[in-house]
mmCIF file of C-alpha atoms and ligand atoms in Angstrom:
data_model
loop_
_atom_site.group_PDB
_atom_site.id
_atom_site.type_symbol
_atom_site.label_atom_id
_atom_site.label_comp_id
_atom_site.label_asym_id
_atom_site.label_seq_id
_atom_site.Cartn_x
_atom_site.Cartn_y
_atom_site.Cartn_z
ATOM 1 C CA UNK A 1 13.761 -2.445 12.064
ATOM 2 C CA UNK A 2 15.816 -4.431 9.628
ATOM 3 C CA UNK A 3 17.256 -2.393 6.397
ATOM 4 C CA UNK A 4 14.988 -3.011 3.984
ATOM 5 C CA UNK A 5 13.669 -0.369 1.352
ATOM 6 C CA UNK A 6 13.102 -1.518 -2.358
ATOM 7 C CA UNK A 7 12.281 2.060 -3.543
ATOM 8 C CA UNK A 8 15.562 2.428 -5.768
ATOM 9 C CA UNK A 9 14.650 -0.465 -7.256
ATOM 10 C CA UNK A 10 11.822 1.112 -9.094
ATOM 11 C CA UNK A 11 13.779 3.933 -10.296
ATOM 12 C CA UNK A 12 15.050 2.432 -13.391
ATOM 13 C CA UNK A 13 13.694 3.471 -16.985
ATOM 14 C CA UNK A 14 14.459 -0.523 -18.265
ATOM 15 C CA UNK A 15 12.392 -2.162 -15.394
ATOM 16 C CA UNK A 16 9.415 0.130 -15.790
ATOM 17 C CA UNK A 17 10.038 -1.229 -20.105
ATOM 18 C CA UNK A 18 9.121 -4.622 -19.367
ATOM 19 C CA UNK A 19 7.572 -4.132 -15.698
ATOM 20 C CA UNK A 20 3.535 -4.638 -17.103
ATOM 21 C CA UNK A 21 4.790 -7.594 -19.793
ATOM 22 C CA UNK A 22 6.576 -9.536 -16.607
ATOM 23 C CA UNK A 23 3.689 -9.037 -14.121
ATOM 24 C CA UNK A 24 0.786 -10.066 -16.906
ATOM 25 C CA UNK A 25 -0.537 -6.317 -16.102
ATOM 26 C CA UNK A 26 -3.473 -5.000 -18.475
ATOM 27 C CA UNK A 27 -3.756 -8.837 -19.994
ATOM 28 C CA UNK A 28 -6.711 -11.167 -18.880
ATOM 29 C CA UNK A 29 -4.272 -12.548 -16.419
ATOM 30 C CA UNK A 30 -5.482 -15.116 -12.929
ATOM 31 C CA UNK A 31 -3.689 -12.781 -10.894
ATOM 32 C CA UNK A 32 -4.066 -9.348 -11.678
ATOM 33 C CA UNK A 33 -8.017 -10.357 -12.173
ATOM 34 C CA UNK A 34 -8.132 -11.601 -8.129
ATOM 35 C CA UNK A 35 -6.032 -8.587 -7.632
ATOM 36 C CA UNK A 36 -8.538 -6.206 -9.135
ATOM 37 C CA UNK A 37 -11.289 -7.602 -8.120
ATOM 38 C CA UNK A 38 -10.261 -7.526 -3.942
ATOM 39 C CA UNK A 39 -9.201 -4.002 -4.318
ATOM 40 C CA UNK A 40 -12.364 -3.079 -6.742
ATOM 41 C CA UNK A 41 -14.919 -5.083 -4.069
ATOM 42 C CA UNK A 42 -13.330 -3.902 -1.146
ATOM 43 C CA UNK A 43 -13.120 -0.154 -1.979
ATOM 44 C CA UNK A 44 -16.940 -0.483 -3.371
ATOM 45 C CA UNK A 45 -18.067 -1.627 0.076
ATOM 46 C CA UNK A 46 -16.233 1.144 1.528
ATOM 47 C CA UNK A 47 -17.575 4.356 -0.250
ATOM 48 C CA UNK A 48 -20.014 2.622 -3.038
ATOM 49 C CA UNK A 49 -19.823 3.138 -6.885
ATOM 50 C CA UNK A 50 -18.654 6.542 -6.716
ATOM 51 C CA UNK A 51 -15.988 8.802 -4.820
ATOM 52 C CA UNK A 52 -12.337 9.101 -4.630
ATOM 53 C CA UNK A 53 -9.231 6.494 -4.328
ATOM 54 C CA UNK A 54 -5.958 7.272 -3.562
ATOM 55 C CA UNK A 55 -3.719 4.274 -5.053
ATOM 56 C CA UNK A 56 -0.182 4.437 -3.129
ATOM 57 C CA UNK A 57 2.622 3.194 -4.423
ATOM 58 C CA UNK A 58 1.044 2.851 -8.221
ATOM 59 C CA UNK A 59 3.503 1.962 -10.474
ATOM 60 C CA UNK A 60 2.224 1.833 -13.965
ATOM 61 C CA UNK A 61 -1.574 1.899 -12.794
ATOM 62 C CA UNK A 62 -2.466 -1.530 -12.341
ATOM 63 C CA UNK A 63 -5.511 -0.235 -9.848
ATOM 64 C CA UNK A 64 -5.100 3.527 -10.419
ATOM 65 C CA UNK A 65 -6.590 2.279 -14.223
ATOM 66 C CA UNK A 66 -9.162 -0.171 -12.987
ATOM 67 C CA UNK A 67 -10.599 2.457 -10.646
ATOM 68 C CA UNK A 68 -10.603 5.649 -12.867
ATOM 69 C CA UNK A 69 -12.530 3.243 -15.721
ATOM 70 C CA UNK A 70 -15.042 2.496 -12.880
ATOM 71 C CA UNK A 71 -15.769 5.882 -12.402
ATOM 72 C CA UNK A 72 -13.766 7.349 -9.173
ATOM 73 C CA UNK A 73 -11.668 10.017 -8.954
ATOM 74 C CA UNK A 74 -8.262 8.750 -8.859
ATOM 75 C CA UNK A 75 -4.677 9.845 -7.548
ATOM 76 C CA UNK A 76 -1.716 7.903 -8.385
ATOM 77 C CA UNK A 77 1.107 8.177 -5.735
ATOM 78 C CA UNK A 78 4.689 7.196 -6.025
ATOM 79 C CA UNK A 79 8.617 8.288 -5.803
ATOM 80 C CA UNK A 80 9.418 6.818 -9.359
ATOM 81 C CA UNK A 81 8.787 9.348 -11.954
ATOM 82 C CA UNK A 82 9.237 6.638 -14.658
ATOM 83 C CA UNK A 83 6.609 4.479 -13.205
ATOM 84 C CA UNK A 84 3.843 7.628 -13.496
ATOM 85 C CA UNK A 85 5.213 8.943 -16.721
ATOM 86 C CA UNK A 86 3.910 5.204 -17.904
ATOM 87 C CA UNK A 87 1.022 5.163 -15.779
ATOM 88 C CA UNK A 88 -0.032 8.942 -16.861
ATOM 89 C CA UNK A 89 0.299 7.664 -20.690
ATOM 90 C CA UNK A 90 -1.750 4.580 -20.608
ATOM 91 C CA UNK A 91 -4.441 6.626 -19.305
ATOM 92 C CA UNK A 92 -4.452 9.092 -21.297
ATOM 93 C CA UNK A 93 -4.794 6.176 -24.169
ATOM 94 C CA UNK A 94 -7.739 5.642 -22.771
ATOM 95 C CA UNK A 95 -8.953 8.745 -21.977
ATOM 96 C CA UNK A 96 -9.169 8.735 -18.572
ATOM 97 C CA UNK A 97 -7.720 11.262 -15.841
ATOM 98 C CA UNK A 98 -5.597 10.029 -13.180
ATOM 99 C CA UNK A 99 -3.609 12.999 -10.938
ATOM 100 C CA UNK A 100 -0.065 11.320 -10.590
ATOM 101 C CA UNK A 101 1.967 12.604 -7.459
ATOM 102 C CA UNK A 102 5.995 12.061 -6.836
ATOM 103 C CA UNK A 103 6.511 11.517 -3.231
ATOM 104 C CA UNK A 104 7.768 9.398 -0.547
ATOM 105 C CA UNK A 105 5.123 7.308 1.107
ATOM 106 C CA UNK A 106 7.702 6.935 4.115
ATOM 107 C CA UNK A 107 9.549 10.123 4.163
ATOM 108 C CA UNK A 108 6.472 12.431 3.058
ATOM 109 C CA UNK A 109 3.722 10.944 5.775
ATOM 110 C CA UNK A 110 2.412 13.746 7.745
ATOM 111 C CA UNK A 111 3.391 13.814 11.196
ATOM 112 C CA UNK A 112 0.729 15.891 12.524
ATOM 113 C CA UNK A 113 -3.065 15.141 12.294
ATOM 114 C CA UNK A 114 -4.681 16.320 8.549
ATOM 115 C CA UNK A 115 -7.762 16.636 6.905
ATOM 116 C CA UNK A 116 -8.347 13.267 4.731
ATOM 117 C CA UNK A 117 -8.698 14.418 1.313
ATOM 118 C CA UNK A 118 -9.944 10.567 -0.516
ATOM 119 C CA UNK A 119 -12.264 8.458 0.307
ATOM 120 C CA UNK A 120 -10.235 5.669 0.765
ATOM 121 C CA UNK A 121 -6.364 4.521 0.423
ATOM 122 C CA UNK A 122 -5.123 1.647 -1.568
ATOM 123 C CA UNK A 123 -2.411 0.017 -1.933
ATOM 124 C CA UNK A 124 -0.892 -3.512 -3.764
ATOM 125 C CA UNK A 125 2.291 -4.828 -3.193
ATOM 126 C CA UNK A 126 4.411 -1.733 -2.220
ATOM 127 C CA UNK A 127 4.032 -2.528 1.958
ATOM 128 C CA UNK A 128 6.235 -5.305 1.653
ATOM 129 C CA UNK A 129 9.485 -2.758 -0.245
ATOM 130 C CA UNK A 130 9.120 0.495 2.521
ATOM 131 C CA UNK A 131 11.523 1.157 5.070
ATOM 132 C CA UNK A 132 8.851 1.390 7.247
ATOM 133 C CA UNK A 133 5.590 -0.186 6.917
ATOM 134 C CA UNK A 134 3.694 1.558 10.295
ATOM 135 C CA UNK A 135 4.662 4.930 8.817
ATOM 136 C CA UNK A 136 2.868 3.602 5.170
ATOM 137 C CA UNK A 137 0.346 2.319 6.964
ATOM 138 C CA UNK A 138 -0.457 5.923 9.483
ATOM 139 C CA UNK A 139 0.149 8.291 6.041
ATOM 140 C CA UNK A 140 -2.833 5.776 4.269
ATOM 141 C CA UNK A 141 -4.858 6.208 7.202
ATOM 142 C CA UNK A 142 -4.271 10.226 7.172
ATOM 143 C CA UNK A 143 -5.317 10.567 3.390
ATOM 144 C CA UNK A 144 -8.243 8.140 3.767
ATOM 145 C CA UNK A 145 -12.067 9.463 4.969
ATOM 146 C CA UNK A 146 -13.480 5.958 5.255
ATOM 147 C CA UNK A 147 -11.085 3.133 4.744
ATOM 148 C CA UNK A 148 -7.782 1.571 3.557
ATOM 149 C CA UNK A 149 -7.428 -1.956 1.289
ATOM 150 C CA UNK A 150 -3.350 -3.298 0.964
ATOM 151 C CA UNK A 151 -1.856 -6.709 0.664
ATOM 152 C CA UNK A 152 1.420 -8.197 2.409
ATOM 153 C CA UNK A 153 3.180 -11.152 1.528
ATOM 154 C CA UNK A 154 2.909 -13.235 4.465
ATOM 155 C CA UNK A 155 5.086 -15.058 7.161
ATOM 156 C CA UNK A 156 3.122 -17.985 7.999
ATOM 157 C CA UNK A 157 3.543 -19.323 4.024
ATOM 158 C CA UNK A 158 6.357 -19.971 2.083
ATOM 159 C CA UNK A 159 7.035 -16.979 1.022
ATOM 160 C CA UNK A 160 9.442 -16.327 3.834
ATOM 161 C CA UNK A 161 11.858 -18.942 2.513
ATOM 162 C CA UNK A 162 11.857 -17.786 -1.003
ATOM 163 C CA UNK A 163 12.926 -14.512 0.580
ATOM 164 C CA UNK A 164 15.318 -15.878 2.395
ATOM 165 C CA UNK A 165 16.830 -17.621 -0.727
ATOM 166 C CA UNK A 166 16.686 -14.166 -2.288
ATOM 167 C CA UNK A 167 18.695 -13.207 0.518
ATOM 168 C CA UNK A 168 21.744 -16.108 -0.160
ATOM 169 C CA UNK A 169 21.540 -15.598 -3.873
ATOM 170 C CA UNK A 170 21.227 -11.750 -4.524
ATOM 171 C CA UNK A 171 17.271 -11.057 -5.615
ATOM 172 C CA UNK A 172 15.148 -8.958 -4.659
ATOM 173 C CA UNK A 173 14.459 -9.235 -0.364
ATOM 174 C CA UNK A 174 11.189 -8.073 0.613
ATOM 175 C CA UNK A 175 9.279 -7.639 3.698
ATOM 176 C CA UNK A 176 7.068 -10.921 4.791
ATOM 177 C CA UNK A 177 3.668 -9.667 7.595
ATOM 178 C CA UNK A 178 2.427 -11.577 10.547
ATOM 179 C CA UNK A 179 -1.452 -11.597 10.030
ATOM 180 C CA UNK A 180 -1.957 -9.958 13.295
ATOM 181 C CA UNK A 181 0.692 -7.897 13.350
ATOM 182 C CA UNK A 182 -0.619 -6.252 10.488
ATOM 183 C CA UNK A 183 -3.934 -5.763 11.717
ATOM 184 C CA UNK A 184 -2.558 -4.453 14.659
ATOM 185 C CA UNK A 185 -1.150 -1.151 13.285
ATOM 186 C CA UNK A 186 -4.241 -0.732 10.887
ATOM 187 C CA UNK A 187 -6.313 -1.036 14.529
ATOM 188 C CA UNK A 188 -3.820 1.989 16.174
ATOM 189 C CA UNK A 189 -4.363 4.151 12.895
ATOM 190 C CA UNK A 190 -8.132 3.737 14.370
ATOM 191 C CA UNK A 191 -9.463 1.636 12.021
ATOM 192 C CA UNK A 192 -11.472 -1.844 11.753
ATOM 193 C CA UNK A 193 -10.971 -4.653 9.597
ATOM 194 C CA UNK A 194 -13.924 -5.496 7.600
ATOM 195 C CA UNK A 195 -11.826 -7.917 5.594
ATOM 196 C CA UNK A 196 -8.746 -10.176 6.098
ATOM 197 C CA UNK A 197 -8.739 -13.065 2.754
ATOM 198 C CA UNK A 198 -5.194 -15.166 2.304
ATOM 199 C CA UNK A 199 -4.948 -15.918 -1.284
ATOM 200 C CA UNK A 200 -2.332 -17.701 -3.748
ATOM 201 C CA UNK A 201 -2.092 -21.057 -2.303
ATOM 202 C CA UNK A 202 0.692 -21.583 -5.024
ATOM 203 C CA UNK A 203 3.408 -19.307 -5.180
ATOM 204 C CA UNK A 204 2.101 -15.628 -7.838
ATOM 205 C CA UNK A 205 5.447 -16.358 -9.793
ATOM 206 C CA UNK A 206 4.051 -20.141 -10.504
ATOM 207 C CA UNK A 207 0.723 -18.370 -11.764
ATOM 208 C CA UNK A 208 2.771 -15.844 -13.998
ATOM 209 C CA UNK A 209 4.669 -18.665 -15.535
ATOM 210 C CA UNK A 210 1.669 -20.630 -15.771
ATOM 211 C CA UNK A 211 0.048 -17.584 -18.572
ATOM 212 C CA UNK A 212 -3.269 -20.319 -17.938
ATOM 213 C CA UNK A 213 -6.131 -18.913 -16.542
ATOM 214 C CA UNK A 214 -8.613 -21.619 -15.922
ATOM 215 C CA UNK A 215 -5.364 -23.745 -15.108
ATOM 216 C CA UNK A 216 -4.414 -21.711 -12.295
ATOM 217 C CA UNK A 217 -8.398 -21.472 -11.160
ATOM 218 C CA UNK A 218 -8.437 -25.398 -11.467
ATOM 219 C CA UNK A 219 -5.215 -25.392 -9.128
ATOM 220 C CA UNK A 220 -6.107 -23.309 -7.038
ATOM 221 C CA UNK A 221 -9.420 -24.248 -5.983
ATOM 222 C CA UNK A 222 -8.341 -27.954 -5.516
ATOM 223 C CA UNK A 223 -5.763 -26.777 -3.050
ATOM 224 C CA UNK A 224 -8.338 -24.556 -1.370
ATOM 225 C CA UNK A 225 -8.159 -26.188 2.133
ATOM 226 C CA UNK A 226 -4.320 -25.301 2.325
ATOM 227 C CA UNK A 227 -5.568 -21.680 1.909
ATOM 228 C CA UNK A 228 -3.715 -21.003 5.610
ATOM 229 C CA UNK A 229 -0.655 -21.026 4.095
ATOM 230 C CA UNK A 230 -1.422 -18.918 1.496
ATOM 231 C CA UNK A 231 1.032 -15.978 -0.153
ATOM 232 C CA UNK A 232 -0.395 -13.230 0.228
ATOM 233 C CA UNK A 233 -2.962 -10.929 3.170
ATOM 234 C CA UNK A 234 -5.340 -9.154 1.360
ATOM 235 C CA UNK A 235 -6.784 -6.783 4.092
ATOM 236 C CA UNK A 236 -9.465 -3.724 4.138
ATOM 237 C CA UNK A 237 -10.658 -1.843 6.918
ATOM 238 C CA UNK A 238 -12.839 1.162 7.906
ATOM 239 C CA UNK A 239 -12.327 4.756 10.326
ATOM 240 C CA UNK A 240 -13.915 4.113 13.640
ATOM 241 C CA UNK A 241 -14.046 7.410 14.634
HETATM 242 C C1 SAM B 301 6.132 -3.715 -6.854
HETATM 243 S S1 SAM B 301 5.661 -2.118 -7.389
HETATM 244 C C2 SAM B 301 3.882 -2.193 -7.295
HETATM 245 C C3 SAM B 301 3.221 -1.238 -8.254
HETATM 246 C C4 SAM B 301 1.703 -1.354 -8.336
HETATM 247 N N1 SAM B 301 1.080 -1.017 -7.072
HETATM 248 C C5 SAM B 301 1.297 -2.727 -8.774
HETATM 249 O O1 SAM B 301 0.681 -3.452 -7.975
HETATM 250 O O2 SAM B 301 1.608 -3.095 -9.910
HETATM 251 C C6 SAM B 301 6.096 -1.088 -6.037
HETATM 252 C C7 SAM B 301 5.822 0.390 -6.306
HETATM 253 O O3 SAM B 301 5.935 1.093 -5.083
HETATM 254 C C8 SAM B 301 6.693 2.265 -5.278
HETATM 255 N N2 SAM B 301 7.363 2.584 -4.009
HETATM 256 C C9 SAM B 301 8.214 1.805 -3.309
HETATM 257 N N3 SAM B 301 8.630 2.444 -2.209
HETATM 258 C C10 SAM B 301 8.028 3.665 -2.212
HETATM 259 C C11 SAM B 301 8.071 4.797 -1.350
HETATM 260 N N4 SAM B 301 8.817 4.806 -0.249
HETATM 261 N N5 SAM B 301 7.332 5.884 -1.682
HETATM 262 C C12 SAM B 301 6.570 5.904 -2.813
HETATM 263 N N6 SAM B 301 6.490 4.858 -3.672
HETATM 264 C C13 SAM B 301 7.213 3.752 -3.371
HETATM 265 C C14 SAM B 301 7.675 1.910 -6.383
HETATM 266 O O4 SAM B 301 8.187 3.067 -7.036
HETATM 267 C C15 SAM B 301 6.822 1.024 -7.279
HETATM 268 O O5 SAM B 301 6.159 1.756 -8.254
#
């Protein structure tokens, strides 16, 4: 296992200032809209237009919001008590309820067999910063009744180089997933995938910079046939047993 484990990173009181104005979070933005939309399909097909979601890793709410205005019942999950404090505010501006918990999704994921308390798990772009992404992957399974939905930054795409620049020039180094690999330790949690969709042909920081919906849409539907070596594994899957 190599050493990486962003978690500190998300600590700070200044990144969690401009965290939703960098990522486009809240606005009508191309990729927080595909974002949504996976996680708000997926987790439909999995327990229909009502139950509960359990949003790991939530930062400032990005799907712990888009869920609790649909409807579910929603817990927000995370070790960075700045990150909820925001996330717990914005909902409350809207009037919605969202039960924030501070814990580790590594350290904190139960060893022995427990009673699933949510319908199903979710998760967007926190797999890619744990120390140990089987261990994220087993607690989601534990807390989840019928199924799990995460993304992963993938190997087979060119994300692995711009990590590996990170890595020579001091940013951030995340975690990049083998597609099967990853399906692999959702199969020994003992669940199926129902879904497996590469998207962002073009890299998600292009998109950001880009601030142009249709533009990005345009782009990245005429690249559509170099969709294998897209960014990012969107992935959902349901309990077998
Ligand atoms: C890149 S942010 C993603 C936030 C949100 N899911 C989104 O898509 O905007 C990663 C989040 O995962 C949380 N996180 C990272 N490692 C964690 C761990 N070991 N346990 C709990 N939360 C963790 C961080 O605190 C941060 O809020």
């Amino acid at each position: 296992m190599d050493s990486i484990d962003n978690k500190a990173n998300y600590r700070s009181r200044t990144l969690v200032t401009d965290y939703d104005a960098k990522r486009r979070i809240g606005e009508d933005d191309y990729v927080n809209s595909l974002e949504v939309a996976y996680f708000t399909a997926q987790v439909q097909r999995l327990t229909g237009p009502t139950g509960s979601v359990i949003d790991m890793g939530a930062g400032t709410g990005k799907l712990s919001l888009a869920f609790a205005r649909l409807g579910y019942a929603v817990t927000a999950f995370d070790q960075s008590e700045a990150m909820l404090e925001r996330l717990d505010a914005k909902a409350r501006a809207e009037g919605l309820t969202i039960a924030c918990r501070l814990g580790d999704i590594v350290a904190d994921a139960p060893q022995d067999p427990v009673e699933p308390a949510h319908d199903v798990a979710v998760s967007s772009r926190v797999l890619m910063h744990v120390a140990d992404p089987d261990a994220m992957i087993g607690h989601m399974a534990a807390l989840s009744r019928k199924g799990i939905v995460l993304d992963a930054p993938r190997r087979a795409s060119p994300n692995l180089l711009l990590v590996k620049a990170r890595a020579l020039t001091g940013g951030e180094v995340y975690r990049c997933f083998d597609d099967r690999a990853l399906a692999a330790s959702v199969t020994r949690q003992g669940f199926r995938t129902i879904d497996a969709t590469p998207m962002f042909t073009l890299p998600i920081g292009l998109h950001l910079a880009l601030g142009n919906k249709a533009l990005s849409t345009t782009l990245e539907r005429g690249l559509s046939v170099a969709r294998g070596v897209a960014s990012t594994l969107f992935l959902a899957a349901e309990r077998t047993g």
